[in-house]
XYZ file of C-alpha atoms in Angstrom:
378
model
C -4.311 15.519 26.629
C -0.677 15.013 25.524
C -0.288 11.711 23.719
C 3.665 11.856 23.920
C 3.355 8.061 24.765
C -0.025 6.890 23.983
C -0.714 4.765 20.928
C -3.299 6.321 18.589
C -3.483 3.569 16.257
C -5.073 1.569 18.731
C -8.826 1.609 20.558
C -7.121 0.873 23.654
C -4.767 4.236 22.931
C -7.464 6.189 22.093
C -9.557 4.849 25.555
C -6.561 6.432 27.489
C -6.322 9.773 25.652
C -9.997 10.131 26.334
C -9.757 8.971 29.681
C -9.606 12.274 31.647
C -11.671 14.171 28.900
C -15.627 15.119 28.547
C -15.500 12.136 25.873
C -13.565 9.561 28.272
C -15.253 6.327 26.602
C -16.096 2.844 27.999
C -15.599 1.468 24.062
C -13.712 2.049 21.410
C -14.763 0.454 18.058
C -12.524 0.343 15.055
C -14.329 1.792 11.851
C -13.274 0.285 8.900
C -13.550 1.832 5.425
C -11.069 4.712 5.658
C -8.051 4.838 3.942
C -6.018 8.137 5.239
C -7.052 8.204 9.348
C -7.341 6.199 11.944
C -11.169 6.457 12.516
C -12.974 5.090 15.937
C -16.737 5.071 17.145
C -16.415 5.933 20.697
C -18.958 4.906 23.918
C -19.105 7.360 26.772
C -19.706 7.066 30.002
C -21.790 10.063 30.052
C -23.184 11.651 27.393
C -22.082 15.060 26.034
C -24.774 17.283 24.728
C -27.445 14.191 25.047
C -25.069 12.312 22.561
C -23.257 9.167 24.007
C -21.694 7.767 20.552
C -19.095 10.153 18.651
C -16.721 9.350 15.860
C -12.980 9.937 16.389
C -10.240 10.560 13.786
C -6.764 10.688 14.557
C -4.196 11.695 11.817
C -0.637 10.205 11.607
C 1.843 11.339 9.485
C 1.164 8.693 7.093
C -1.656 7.236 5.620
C -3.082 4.763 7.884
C -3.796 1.963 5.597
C -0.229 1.739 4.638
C 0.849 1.184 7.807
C 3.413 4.126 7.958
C 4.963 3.371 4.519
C 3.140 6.166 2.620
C 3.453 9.876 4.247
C 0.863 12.253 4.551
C 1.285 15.793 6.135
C -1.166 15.845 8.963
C -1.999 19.483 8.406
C -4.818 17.384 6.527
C -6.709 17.612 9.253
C -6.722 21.348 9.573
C -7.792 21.435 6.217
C -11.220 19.313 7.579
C -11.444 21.485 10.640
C -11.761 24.383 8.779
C -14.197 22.993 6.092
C -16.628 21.120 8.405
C -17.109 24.391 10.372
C -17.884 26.653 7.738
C -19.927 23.659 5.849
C -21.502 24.387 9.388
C -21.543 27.802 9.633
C -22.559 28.583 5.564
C -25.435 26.186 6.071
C -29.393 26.790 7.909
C -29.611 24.695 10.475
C -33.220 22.907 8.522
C -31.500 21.893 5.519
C -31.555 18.418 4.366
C -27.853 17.779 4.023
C -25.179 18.949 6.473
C -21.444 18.175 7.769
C -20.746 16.338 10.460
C -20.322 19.003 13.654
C -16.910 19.547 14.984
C -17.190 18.610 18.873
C -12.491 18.550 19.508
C -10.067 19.786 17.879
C -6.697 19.037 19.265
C -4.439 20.229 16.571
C -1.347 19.540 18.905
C -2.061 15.639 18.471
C -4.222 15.529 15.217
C -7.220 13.879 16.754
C -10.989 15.511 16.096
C -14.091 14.514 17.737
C -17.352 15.063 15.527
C -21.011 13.696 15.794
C -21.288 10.459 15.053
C -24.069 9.946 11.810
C -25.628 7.331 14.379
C -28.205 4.764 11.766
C -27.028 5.675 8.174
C -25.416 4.227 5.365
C -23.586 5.264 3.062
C -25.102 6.426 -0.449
C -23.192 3.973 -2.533
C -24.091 1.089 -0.003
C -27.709 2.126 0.203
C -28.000 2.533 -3.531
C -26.629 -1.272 -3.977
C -28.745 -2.734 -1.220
C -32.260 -0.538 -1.489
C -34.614 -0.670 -4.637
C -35.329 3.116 -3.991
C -38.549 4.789 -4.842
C -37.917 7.121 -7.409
C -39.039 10.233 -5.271
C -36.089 9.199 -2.323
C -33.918 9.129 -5.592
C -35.116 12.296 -6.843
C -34.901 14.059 -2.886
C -31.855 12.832 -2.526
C -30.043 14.198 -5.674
C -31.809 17.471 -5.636
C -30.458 18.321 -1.627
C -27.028 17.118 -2.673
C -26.995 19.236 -6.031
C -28.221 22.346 -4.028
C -25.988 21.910 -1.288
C -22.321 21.663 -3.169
C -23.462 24.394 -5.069
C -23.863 26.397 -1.971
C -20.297 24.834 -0.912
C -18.937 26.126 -4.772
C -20.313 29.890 -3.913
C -17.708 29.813 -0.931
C -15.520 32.175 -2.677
C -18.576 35.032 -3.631
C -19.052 35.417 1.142
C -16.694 38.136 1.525
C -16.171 37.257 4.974
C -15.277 33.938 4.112
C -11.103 33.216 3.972
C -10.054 30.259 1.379
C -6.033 31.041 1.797
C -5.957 27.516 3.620
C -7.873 25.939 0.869
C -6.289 27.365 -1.744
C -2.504 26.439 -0.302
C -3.816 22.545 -0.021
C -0.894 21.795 -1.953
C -1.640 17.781 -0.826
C -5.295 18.241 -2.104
C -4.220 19.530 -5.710
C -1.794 16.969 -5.931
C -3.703 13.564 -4.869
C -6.748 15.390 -7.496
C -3.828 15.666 -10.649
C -2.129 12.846 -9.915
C -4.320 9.881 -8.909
C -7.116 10.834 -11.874
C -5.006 12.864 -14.541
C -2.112 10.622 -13.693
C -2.768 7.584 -14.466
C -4.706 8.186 -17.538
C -2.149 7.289 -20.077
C -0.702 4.777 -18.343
C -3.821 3.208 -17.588
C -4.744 3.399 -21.445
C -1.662 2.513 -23.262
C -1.030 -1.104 -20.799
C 2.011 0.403 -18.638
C -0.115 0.181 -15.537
C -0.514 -4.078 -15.868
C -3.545 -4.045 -15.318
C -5.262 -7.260 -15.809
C -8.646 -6.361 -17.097
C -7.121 -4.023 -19.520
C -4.616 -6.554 -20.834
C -4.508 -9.551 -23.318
C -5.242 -7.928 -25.449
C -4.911 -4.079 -24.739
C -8.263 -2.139 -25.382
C -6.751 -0.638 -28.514
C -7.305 3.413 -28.095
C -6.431 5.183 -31.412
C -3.321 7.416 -31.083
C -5.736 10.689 -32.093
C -7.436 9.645 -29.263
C -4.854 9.081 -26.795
C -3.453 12.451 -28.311
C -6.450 14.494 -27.090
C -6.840 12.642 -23.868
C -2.896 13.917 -23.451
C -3.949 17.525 -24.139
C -6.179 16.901 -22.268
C -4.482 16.104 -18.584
C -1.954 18.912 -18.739
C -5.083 21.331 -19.557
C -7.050 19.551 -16.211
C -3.527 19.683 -13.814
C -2.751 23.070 -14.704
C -6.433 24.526 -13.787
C -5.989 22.486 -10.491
C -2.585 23.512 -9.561
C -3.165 26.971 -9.996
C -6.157 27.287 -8.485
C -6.124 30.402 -6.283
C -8.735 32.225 -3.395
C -10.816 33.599 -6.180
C -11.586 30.463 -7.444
C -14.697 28.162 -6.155
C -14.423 25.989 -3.185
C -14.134 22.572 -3.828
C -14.776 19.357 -1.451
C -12.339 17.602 -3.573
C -13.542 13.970 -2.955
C -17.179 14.660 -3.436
C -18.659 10.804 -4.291
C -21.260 8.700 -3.214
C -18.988 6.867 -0.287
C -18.564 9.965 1.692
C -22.311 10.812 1.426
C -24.023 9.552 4.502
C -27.569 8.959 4.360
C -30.331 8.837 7.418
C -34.240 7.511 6.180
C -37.242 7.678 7.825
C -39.281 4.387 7.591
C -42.786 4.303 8.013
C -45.247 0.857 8.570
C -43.658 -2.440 7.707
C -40.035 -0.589 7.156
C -41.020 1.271 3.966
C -39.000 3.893 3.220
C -41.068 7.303 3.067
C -38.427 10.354 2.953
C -34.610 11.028 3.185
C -34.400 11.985 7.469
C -30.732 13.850 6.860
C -27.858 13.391 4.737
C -24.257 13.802 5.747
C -21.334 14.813 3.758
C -18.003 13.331 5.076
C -14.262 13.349 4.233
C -13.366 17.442 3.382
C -9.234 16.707 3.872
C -8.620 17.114 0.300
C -10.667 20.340 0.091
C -9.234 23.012 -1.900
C -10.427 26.125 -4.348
C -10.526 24.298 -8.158
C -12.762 23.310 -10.643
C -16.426 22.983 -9.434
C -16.835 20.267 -12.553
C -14.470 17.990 -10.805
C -16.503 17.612 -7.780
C -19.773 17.077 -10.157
C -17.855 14.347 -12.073
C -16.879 12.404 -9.354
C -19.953 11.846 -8.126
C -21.648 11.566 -11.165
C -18.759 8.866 -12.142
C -19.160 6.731 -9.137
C -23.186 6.433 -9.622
C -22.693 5.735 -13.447
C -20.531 2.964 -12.300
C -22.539 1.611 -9.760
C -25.907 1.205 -12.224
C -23.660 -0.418 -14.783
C -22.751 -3.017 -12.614
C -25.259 -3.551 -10.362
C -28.218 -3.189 -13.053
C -31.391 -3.233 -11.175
C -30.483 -0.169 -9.710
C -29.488 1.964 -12.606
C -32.817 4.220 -12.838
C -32.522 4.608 -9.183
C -28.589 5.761 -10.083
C -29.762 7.763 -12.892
C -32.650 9.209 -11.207
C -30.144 10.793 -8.346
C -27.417 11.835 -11.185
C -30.344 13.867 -13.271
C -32.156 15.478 -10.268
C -28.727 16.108 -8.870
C -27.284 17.977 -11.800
C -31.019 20.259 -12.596
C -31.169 21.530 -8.988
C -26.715 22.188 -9.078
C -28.236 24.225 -12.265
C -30.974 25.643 -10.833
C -29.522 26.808 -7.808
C -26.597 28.257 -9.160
C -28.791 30.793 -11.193
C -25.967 30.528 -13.902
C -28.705 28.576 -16.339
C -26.551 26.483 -19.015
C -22.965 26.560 -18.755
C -21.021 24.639 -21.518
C -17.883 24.585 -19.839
C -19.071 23.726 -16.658
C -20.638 20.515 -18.638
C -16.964 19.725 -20.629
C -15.272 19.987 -17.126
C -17.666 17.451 -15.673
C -18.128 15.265 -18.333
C -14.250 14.726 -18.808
C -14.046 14.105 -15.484
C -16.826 11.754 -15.369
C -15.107 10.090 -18.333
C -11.461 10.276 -16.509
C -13.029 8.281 -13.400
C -14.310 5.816 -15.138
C -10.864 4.856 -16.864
C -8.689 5.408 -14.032
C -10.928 3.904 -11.166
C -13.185 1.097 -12.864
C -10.019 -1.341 -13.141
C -8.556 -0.571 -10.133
C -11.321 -1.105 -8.229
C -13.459 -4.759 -7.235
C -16.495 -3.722 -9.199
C -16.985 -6.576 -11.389
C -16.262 -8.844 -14.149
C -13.454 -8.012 -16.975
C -15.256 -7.400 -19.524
C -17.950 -5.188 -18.425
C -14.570 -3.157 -16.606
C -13.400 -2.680 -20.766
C -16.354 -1.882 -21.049
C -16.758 1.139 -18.955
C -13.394 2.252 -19.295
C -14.159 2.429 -23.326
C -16.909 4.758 -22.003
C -14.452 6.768 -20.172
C -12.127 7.407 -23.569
C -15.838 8.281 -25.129
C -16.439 10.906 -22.391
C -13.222 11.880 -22.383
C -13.020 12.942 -25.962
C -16.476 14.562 -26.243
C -15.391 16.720 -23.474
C -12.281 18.065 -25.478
C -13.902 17.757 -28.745
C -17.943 17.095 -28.715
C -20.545 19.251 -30.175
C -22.617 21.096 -28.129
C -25.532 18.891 -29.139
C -23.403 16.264 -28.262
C -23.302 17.711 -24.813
C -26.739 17.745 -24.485
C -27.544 13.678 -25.148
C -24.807 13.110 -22.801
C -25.485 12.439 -19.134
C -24.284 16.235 -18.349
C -27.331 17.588 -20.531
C -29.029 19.285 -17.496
C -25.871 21.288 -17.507
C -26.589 22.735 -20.783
């Protein structure tokens, strides 16, 4: 299937890779919404394993949404391979969330084939356009919580081999740089950027003092992360969380049918609290500005963080809870501005919530700890 001088940026590329494979397709339909890959639905002309839709990724050596100005090593996509087999492999075959399987690999031309999540949403879209009963809310964080803590316990299978995750030397430095960063810059008015300017949000110099201490203690845990350490999927959030429902009479929503987590390139061994912040970050964010649907935000965040505790067997663990709260807290000041979420002020708004999070996780009480949102943590 040598692509020496087919176009894989293109459907009609991708149609003639396919064409004298299992998967040769009569469609190819651009996906939109991912920033590193090239990502296609394709249609075949005869199903494979009773499945006639799959979902195609091929990996330049750049980052696709930059149109070849940005460089990415595509040994990404090993990285993926390897984590969406043993998600696979580490996993019963009942449980509620899983990882998409792995149907090609052709590591000569970057380009994997894995089942397509067929009627699903995302989380973060479902969240914005479903009022969600609170039980849905409540399945859904509870399978999530139980199964990255299954994905953290990686490192404790013996027969299990992290060297590739722990040498994602592209994984540790997207997760220091693009958080950790930007903090300061973000903070102080370097960055420009609008919703934080005119006037400048004002952080007190202690403040920005511990929030420095702060980053070099956060990129030095994640850059020297090694196999011993806990697996992490690195960009763990509500947009790579796929979710399937099962409607009953008149379309009412009666249980969560499977849930699929997406996206494992920038998996790497690190800081378990990372992956908890993230996506307790992007569901904070999401009830603050989109306010009828902050229980159901809340609801998934709480059940999500009891059954991470629960079935972890570790009971309270305080610096689990400063990890993730300071990264919760280091999301919401480096992503809230830079992304379309809303209005300016409610943006200074959050990101003054971020410097508040930040802070109690270098300096809070433990009480404190437990009347912040990590308190099922404690």
């Amino acid at each position: 299937m040598s692509s020496t001088t087919i176009d894989l940026t293109t459907a009609a590329g991708i149609q003639i890779y396919l064409q004298n494979t299992p998967f040769a397709a009569h469609t190819v339909q651009v996906l939109s919404g991912g920033t590193a890959n090239f990502t296609y639905r394709i249609h075949l002309h005869t199903p494979v394993e009773g499945q006639s839709t799959f979902v195609l990724k091929y990996a330049a050596p750049y980052v696709a949404a930059s149109r070849g100005t940005f460089p990415l090593d595509q040994k990404r996509q090993d990285i993926e391979v390897k984590a969406l087999r043993l998600a696979h492999e580490l996993s019963a075959a009942n449980d509620l969330v899983t990882a998409p399987a792995v149907r090609l690999y052709d590591d000569a031309e970057h380009v994997l084939i894995i089942d397509d999540c067929g009627d699903s949403r995302t989380l973060k879209q479902l969240l914005i356009d479903e009022s969600l009963p609170p039980a849905i809310s409540e399945q859904i964080g509870t399978a999530l919580g139980q199964f990255i803590s299954n994905v953290h316990g990686w490192n404790k299978k013996p027969s299990t081999d992290l060297k590739l995750f722990a040498e994602n030397q592209f994984g540790k430095y997207i997760s220091a740089l693009v958080t950790y960063g930007r903090l300061e810059s973000t903070l102080t008015g370097k960055d420009n950027i609008p919703a934080l300017a005119d006037p400048l949000l004002g952080v007190s110099e202690a403040h920005l003092t511990t929030i420095s201490k702060l980053v070099k203690t956060r990129q030095d845990a994640i850059n020297t992360a090694s196999t011993s350490d806990p697996m992490t999927h690195g960009d763990f959030w509500s947009g790579n969380v796929m979710v399937s429902l099962r409607h009953g009479e008149e379309g009412v929503i009666e249980s969560v049918e499977k849930l699929y987590v997406l996206d494992w390139e920038l998996g790497k061994t690190g800081l378990p609290g990372l992956d908890l912040g993230q996506f307790c970050a992007e569901l904070h964010v999401l009830g603050r500005f989109h306010p009828a649907r902050e229980e159901s935000a809340k609801a998934v965040i709480e059940s999500f963080l009891e059954a991470y505790k629960q079935s972890t067997g570790k009971g309270a663990d305080e610096d689990l809870a400063r990890v993730t709260v300071g990264h919760v807290g280091a999301h919401l000041v480096a992503w809230t501005p830079r992304v379309s979420w809303g209005g300016r002020e409610r943006t200074r708004e959050v990101v003054n919530e971020g410097v508040e999070l930040l802070v109690l996780s270098s300096e809070g009480s433990e009480s404190s700890l437990k009347e912040s949102m990590v308190a099922h943590l404690i």
